[in-house]
Coordinates of C-alpha atoms and ligand atoms in Angstrom, one line a residue:
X276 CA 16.0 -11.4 -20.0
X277 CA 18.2 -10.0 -17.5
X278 CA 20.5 -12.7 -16.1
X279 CA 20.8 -12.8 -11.8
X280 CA 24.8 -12.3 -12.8
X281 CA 24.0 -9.1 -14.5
X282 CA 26.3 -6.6 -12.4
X283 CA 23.8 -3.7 -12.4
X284 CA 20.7 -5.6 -11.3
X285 CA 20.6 -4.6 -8.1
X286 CA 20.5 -1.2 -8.9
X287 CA 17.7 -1.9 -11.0
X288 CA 15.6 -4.0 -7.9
X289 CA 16.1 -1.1 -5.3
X290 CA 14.9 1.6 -8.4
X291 CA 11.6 -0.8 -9.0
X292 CA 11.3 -1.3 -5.3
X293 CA 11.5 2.7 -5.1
X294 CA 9.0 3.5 -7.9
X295 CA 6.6 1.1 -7.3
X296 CA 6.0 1.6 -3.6
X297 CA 7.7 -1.8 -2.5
X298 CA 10.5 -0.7 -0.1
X299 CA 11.9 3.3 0.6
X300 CA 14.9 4.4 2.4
X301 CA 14.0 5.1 5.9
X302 CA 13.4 8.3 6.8
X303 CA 14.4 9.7 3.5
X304 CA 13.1 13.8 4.2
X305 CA 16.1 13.7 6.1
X306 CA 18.5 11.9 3.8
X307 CA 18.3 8.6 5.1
X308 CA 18.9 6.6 7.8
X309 CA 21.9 4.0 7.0
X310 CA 20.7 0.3 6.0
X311 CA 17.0 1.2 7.3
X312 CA 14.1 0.5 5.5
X313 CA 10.4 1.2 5.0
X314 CA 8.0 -1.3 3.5
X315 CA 5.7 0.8 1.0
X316 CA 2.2 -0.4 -0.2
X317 CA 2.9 -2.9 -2.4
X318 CA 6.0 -3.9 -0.3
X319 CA 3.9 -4.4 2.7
X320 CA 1.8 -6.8 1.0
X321 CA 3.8 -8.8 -0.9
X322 CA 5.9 -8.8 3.0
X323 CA 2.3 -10.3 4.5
X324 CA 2.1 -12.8 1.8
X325 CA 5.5 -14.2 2.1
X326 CA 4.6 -14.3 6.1
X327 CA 1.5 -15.9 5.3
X328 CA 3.1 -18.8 3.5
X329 CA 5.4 -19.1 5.7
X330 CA 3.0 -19.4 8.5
X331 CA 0.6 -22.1 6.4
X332 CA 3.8 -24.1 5.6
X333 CA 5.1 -24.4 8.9
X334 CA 2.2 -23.7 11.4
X335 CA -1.1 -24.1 9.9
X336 CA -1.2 -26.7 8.0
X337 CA 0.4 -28.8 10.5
X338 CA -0.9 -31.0 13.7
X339 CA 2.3 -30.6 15.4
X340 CA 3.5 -27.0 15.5
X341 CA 2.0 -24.4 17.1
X342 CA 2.6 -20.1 16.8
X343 CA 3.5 -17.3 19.7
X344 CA 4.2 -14.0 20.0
X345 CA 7.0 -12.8 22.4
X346 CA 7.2 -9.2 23.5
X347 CA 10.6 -7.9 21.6
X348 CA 12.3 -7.0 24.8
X349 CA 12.8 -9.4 27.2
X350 CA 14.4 -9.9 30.8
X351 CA 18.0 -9.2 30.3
X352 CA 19.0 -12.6 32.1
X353 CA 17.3 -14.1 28.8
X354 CA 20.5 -13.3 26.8
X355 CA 22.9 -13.5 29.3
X356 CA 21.6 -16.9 29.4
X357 CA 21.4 -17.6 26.3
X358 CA 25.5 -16.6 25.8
X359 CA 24.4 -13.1 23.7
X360 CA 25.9 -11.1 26.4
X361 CA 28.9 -12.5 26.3
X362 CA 29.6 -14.0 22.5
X363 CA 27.5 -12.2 20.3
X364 CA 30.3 -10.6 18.9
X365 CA 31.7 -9.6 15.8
X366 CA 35.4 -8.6 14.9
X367 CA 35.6 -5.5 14.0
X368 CA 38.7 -3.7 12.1
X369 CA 39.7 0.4 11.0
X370 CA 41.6 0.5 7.8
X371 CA 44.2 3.4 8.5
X372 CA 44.6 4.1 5.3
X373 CA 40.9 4.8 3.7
X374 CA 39.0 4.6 7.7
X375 CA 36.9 2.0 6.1
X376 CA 35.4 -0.1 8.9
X377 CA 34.7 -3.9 8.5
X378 CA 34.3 -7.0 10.0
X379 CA 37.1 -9.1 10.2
X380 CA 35.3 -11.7 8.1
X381 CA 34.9 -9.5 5.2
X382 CA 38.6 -8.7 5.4
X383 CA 40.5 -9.6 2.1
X384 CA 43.6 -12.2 2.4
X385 CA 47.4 -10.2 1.7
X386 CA 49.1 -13.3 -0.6
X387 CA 52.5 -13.9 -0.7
X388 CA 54.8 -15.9 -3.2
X389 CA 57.3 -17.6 -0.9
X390 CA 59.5 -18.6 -3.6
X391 CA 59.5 -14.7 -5.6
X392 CA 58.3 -12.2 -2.5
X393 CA 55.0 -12.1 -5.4
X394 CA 52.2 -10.0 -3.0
X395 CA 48.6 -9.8 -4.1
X396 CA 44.8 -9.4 -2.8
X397 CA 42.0 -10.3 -4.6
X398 CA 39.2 -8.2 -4.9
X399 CA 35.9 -8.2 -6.8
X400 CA 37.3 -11.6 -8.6
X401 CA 40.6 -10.2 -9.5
X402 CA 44.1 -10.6 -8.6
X403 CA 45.4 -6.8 -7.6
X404 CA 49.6 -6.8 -7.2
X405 CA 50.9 -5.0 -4.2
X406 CA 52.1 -1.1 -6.2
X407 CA 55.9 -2.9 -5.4
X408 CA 54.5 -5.8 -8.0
X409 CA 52.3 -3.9 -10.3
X410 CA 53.8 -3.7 -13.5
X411 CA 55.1 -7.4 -13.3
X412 CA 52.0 -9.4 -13.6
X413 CA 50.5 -9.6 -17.5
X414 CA 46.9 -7.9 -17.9
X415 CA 44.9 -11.0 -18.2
X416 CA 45.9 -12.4 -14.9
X417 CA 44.0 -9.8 -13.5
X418 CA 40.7 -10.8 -14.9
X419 CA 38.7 -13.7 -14.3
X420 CA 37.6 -16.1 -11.4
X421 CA 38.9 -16.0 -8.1
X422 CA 42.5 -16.7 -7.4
X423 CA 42.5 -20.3 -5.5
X424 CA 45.6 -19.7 -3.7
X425 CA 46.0 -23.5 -2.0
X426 CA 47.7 -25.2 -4.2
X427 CA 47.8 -22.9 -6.9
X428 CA 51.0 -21.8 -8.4
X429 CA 52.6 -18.3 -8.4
X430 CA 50.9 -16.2 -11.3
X431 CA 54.1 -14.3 -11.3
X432 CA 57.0 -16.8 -11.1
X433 CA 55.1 -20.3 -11.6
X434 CA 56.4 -21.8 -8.5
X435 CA 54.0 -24.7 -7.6
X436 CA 51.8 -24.1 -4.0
X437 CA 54.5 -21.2 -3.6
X438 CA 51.3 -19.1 -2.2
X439 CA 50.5 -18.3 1.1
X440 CA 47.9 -15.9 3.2
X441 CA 50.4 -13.7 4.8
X442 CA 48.0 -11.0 6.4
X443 CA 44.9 -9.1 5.8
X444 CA 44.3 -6.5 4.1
X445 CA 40.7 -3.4 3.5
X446 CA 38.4 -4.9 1.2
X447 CA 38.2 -1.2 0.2
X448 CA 41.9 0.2 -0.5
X449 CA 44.2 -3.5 0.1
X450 CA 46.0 -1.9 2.6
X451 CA 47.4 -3.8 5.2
X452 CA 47.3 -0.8 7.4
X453 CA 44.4 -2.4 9.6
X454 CA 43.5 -1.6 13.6
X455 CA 43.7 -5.0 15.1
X456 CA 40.2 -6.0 15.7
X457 CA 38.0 -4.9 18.6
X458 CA 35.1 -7.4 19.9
X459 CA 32.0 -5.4 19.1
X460 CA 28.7 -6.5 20.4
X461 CA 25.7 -6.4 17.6
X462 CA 22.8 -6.3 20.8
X463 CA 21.6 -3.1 20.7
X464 CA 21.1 -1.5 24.2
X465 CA 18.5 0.9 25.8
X466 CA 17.1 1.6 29.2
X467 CA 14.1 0.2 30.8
X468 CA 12.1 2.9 32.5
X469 CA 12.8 6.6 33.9
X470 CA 16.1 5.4 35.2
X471 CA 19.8 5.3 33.0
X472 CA 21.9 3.3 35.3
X473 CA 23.4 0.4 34.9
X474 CA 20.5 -1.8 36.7
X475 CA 17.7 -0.2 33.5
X476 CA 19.8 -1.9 30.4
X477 CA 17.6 -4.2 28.3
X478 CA 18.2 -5.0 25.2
X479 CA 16.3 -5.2 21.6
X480 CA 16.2 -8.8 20.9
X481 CA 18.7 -10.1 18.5
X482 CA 17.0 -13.2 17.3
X483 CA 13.1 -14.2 17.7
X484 CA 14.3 -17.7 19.3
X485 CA 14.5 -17.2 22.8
X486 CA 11.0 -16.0 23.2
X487 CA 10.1 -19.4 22.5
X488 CA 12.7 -21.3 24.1
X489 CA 11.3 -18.9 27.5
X490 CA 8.1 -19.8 26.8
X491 CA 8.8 -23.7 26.4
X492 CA 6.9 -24.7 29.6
X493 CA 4.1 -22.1 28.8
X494 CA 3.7 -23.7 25.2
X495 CA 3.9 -26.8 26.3
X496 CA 1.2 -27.2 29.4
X497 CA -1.5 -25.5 27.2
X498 CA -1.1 -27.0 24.2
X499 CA -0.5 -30.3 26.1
X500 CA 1.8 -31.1 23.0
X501 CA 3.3 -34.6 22.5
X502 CA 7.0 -34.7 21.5
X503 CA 8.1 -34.1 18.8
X504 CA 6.6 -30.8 18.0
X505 CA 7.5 -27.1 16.9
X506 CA 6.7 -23.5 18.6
X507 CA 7.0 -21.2 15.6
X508 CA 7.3 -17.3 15.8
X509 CA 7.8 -14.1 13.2
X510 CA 9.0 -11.2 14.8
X511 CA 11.7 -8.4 14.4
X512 CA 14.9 -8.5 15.6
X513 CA 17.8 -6.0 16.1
X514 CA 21.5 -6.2 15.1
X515 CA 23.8 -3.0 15.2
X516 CA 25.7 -5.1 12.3
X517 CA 28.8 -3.2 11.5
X518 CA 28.2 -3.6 8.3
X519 CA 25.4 -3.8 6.6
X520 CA 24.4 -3.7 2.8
X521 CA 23.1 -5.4 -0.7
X522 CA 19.5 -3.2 -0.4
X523 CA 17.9 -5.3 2.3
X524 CA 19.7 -8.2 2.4
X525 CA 21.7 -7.0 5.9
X526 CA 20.2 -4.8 7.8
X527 CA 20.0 -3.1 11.5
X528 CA 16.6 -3.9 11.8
X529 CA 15.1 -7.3 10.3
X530 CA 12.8 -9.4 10.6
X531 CA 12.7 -13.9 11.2
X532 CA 10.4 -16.6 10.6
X533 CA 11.6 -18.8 13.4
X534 CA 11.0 -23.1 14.3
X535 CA 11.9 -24.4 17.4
X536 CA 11.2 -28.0 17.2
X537 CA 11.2 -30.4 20.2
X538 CA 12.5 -33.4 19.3
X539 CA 13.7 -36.7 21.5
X540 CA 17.5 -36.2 21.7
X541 CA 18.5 -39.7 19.9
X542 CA 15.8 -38.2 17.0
X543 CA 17.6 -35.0 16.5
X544 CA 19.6 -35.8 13.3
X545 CA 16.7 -37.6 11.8
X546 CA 14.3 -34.5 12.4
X547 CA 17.1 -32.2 11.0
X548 CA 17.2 -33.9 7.5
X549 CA 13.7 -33.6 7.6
X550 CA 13.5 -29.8 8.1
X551 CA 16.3 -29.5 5.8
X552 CA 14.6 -30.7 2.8
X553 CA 11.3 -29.4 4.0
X554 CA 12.5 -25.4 4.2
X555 CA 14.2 -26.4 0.6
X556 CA 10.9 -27.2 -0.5
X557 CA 9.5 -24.0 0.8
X558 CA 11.6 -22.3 -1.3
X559 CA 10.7 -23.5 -4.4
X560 CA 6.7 -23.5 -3.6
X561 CA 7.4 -19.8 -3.3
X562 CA 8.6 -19.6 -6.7
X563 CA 12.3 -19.5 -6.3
X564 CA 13.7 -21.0 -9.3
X565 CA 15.3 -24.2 -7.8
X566 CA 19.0 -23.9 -10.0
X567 CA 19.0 -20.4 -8.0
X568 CA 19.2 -22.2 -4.1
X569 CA 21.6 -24.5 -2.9
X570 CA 22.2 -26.1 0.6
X571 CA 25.7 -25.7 2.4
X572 CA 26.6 -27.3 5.0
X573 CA 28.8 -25.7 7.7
X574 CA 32.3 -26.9 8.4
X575 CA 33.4 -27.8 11.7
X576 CA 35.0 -24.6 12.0
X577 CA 32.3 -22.7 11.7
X578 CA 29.9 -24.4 14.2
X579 CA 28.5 -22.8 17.3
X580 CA 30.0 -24.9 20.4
X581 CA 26.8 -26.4 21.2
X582 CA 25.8 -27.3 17.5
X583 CA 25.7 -31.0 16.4
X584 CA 25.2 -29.4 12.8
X585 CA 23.9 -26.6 10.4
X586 CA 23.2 -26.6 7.1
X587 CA 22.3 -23.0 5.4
X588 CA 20.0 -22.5 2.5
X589 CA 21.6 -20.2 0.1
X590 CA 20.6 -18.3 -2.7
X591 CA 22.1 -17.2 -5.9
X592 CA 22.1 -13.2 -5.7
X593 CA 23.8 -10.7 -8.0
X594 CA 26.7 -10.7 -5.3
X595 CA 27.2 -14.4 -4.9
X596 CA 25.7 -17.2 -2.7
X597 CA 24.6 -16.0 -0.1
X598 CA 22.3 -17.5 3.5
X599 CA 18.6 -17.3 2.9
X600 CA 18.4 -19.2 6.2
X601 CA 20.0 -21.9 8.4
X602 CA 18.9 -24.9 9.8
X603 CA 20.9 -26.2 12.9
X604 CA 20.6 -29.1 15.1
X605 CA 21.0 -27.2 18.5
X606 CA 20.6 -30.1 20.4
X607 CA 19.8 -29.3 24.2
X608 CA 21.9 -26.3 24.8
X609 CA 19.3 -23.8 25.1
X610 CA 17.0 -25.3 27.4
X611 CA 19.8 -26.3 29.6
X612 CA 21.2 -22.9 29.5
X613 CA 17.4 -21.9 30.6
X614 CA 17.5 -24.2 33.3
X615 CA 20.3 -23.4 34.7
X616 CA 20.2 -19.9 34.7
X617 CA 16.4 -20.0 35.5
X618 CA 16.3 -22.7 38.0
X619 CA 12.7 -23.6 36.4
X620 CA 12.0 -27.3 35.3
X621 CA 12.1 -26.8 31.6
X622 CA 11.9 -30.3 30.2
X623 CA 8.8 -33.0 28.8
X624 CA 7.4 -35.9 30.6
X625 CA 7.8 -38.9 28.8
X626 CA 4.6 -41.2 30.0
X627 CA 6.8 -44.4 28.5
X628 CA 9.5 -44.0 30.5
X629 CA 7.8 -42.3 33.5
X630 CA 11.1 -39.8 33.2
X631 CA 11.4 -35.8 32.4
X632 CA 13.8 -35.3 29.6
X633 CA 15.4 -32.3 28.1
X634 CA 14.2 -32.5 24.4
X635 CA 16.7 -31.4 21.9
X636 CA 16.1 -28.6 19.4
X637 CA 16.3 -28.2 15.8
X638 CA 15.5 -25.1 14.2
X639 CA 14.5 -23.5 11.2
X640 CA 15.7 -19.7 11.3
X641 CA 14.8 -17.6 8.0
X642 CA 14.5 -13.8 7.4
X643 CA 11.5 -12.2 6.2
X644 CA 13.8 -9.4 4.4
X645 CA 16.0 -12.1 2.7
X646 CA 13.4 -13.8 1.1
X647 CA 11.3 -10.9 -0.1
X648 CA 14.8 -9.7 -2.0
X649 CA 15.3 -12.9 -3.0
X650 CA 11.4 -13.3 -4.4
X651 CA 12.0 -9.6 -6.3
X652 CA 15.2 -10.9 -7.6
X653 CA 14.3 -14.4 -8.7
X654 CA 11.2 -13.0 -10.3
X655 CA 12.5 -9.9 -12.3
X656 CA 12.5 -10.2 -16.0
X657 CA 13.0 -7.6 -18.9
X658 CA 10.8 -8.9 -21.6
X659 CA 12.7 -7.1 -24.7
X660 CA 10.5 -8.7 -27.2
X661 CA 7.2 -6.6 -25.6
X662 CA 9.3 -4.1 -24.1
X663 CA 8.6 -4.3 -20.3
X664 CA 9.4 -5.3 -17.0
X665 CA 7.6 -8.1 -15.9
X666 CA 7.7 -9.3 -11.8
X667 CA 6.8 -12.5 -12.4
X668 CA 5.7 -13.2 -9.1
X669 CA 3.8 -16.3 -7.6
X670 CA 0.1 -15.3 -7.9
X671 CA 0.1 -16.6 -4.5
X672 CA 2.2 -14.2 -3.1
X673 CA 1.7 -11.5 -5.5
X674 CA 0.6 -8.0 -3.4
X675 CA -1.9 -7.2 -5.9
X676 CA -3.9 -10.4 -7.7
X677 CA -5.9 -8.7 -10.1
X678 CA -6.5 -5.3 -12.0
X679 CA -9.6 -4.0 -13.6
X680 CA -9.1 -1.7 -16.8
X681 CA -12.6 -0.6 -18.8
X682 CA -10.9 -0.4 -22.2
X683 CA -12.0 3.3 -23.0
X684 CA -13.4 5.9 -20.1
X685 CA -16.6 5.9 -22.3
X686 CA -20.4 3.9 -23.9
X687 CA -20.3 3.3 -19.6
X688 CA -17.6 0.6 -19.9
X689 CA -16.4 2.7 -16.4
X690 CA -19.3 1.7 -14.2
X691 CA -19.2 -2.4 -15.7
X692 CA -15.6 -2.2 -14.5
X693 CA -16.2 -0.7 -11.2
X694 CA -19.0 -2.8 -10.7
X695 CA -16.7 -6.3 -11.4
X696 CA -13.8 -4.4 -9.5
X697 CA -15.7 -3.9 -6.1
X698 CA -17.0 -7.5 -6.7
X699 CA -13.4 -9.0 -6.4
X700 CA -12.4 -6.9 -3.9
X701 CA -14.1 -8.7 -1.4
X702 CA -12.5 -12.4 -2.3
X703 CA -9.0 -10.7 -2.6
X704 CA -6.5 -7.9 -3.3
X705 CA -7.5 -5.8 -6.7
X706 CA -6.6 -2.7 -8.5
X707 CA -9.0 -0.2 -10.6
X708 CA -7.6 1.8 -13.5
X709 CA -9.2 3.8 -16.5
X710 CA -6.4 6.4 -17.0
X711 CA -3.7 6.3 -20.0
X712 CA -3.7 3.9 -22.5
X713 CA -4.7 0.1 -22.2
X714 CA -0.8 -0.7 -22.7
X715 CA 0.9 1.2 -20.4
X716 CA -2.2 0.0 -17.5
X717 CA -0.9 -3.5 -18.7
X718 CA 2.8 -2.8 -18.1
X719 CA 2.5 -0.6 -14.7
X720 CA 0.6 -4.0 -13.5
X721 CA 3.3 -6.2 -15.3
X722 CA 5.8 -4.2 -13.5
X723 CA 4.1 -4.6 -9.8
X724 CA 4.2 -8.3 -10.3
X725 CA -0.3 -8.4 -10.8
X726 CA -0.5 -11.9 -12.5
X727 CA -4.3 -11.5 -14.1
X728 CA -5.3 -7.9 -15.7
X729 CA -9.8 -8.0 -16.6
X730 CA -10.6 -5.9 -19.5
X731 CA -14.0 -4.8 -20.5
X732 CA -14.5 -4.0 -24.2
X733 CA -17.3 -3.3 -26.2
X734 CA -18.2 -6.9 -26.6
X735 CA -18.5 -6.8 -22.9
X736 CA -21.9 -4.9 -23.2
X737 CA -23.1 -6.9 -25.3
X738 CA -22.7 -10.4 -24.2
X739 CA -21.3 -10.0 -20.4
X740 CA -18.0 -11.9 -20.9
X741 CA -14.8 -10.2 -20.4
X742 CA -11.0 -10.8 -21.2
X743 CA -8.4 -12.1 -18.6
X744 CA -4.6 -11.6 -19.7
X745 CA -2.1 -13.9 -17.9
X746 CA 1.1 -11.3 -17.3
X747 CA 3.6 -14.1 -18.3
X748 CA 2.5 -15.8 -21.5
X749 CA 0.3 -12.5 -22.2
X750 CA -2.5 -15.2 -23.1
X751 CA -6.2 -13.9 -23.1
X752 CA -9.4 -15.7 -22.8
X753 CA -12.5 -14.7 -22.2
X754 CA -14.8 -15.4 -19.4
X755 CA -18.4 -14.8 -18.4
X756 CA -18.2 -11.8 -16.4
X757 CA -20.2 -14.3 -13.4
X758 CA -17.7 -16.5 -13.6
X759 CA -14.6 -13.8 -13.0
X760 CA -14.0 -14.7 -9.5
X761 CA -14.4 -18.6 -9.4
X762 CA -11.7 -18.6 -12.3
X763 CA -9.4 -16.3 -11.1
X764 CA -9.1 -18.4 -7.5
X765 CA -8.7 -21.6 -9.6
X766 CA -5.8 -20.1 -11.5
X767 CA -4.5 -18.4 -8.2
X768 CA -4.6 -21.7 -6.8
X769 CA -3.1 -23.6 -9.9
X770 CA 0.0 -21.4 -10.0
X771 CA 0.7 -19.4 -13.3
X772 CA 0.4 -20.1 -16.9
X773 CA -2.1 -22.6 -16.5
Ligands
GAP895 N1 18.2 -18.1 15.9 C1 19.2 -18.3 14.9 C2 19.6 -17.1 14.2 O1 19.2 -16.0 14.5 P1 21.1 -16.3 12.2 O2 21.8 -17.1 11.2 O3 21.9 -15.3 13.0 O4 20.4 -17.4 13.1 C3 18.9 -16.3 10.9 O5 19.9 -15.6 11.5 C4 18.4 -15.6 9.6 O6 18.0 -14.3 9.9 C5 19.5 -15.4 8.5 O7 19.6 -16.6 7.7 C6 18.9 -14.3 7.7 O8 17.9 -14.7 6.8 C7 18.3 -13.4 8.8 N2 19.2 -12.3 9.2 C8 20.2 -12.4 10.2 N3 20.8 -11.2 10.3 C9 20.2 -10.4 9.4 C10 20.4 -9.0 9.1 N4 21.3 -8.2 9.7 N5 19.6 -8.4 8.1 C11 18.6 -9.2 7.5 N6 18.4 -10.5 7.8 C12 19.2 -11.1 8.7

């Protein structure tokens, strides 16, 4: 079984997602378009599902959250209000020496000894000496985990917390050769109408959120909502990332599963626990393996001004933990930014207190993108001992539930297939097949992630029952060929293996 540390497994994820018409580079007749990518037809499903239970979790299923859809571009006082214009920013650097470009968080720390003049970076978990230091250091301190420099000693000359971040330096080359950085802003800009001026600039929207928070009052009058309660929306959003990367983990083009929800301001942090261990739960309903996600909560440092707190769920990828999503208490900012920029009434009358308050927000911010990598990831496995690749998906989710095989093309074992194949089709997603071997039909559906595979064999025309096969344990039983679709919902519904 392939391990989620496994170096090349990636590479192995974007070839499956290639061959198996989950996800293709954009555009690809023309070589590609940088960090864009196309949902094929197993990818677009398996996309649907994960929206789907998403949308149960958070919307359906519950009394006191309700959906929207806001158009993608919106008034540009929107995000001048909501501090886009003006902060969504990110560092961004030139190497001089290789012309890689970066962001100045993905910049790699220059160490210095200050008892030896001992200059290092550290990149992909090794210590690399500055050429003047090369030859000094012994082989093995180059290997392993990542050098903790606070209050770590010198690996050249010993001396104790002797280490400190002088500079930075390319994640690419180490050089310290670096542009100072240039505030970039990630909104990307078009024009609205005929016009190109200045007065035509809208922008793509960067984040799914302020559709909602616009459309508080709206939401709010005709759902006649009682606080506290959630507007939830899924929608793409648009960031000219400088860099992007990891398949479709960071993208230009993306898409979020976003909660806004309305709370009392002295119920905020109460609220945000509860969302908190709710998304967590998500997760692991989705199938994630639950030693695989972790929450982190942010240090003050890396707060947005107006945030009481955020706590990110992470994942463990091939690259290292990484944000799946972040929940933040964001208290009232946004509406008050609304207000004021607005000059519209955006608050909730409280009928106890006879007074119009501001409700606080907590939200629930996830990416569609992340968590269909993360679902491929978490579900990959190279069965060695029956020699295939198995996406052991959650039936729930999976983009095809069931395939039909007849065991030979032949004694009309075709048309009883078809017949039990057309049947299912109409209760959910299935897949026919009678070329190639019985095998290698088993492994292209083992491979796509199809958790039941029917078979009809000769036994089949005589006493109507067919087999099922369960993709994970490889189990069959056999089952009246009446009864298919009753049991295949039960087992859907049961989860896998049962
Ligand atoms: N409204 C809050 C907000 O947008 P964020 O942390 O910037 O917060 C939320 O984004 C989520 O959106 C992230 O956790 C991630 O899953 C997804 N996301 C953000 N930028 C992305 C990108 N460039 N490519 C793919 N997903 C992205």
């Amino acid at each position: 079984m392939a391990g989620s540390n496994d170096k090349s497994l990636m590479e192995r994820i974007v070839s499956l997602c290639k061959r198996r018409g989950f996800v293709f580079q954009s555009s690809e007749i023309y070589g590609g378009l940088s960090s864009c990518w196309d949902y094929g037809p197993l990818g677009v499903e398996l996309k649907k599902n994960i929206k789907d239970f998403w949308w149960h979790s958070v919307v359906v299923s519950r009394e006191d959250v309700v959906g929207m859809d806001a158009a993608i571009i919106m008034h540009p006082k929107v995000w001048e209000a909501s501090g886009h214009v003006k902060h969504f920013h990110d560092p961004l650097i030139d190497c001089k020496n290789c012309k890689a470009r970066f962001r100045e968080g993905e910049a790699v720390f220059y160490f210095k000894c200050s008892v030896c003049g001992y200059s290092f970076t550290i990149r992909d978990k090794r210590i690399i000496p500055d050429r003047e230091f090369a030859d000094k250091i012994a082989e093995e301190d180059l290997r392993g985990e990542p050098y903790h420099y606070k209050g770590t000693n010198c690996p050249l000359c010993g001396a104790k917390k002797a280490i400190k971040v002088e500079k930075l330096a390319c994640p690419e080359c180490g050089s310290v050769n670096l542009s100072s950085p240039r505030q970039f802003n990630l909104m990307f800009k078009t024009h609205f109408g005929p016009t190109m001026d200045s007065a035509s600039i809208v922008y793509l929207r960067p984040e799914t959120a302020q559709g909602i928070f616009v459309n508080f009052d709206n939401v709010l009058t005709t759902s006649r909502a009682k606080l506290p309660f959630g507007i939830a929306q899924i929608g793409k959003a648009f960031r000219n990332e400088i860099t992007t990367g990891n398949f479709i983990f960071r993208s230009r083009e993306f898409e979020q599963m976003e909660l806004e929800y309305f709370v009392k301001p002295e119920e905020a942090e109460k609220w945000y626990e509860y969302w908190i261990n709710e998304r967590l739960e998500w997760y692991k309903k989705l199938g994630i393996r639950p030693e695989n996600l972790r929450l982190r909560e942010h240090e003050e440092d890396e707060l947005a001004h107006y945030a009481r707190a955020c706590t990110d769920i992470e994942y463990k990828f091939s690259f290292g933990w990484a944000e799946l999503e972040g929940i933040a208490d964001r208290q009232t900012y946004d509406l008050d930014q609304h207000i004021k920029a607005s000059g519209k009434m955006l608050a909730y009358y409280e009928t106890e207190t006879k007074k119009h308050i501001v409700p606080a927000v907590v939200e629930s911010s996830a990416g569609v993108d992340r968590t269909f990598l993360t679902v491929i990831l978490d579900a990959y496995w190279e069965d060695e001992e029956h020699d295939r690749v198995v996406l052991r998906l959650n039936p729930k989710i999976a983009p095809i539930k069931v395939a039909v095989f007849p065991l030979v093309n032949r004694d009309g074992m075709p048309d009883v297939a078809r017949k039990i194949y057309e049947e299912i089709k109409t209760h959910m997603s299935a897949f026919y097949d009678q070329s190639g071997s019985i095998g290698r039909r088993y492994r292209r559906q083992d491979e796509a992630g199809t958790p039941f595979a029917i078979t009809v064999d000769s036994q089949t025309l005589e006493d109507r029952t067919v087999t099922i096969r369960d993709r994970d344990s490889l189990r069959q039983i056999r089952v009246n060929i009446d009864n298919v679709v009753e049991v295949l919902k039960e087992k859907i519904e049961k989860g896998w293996g049962e």
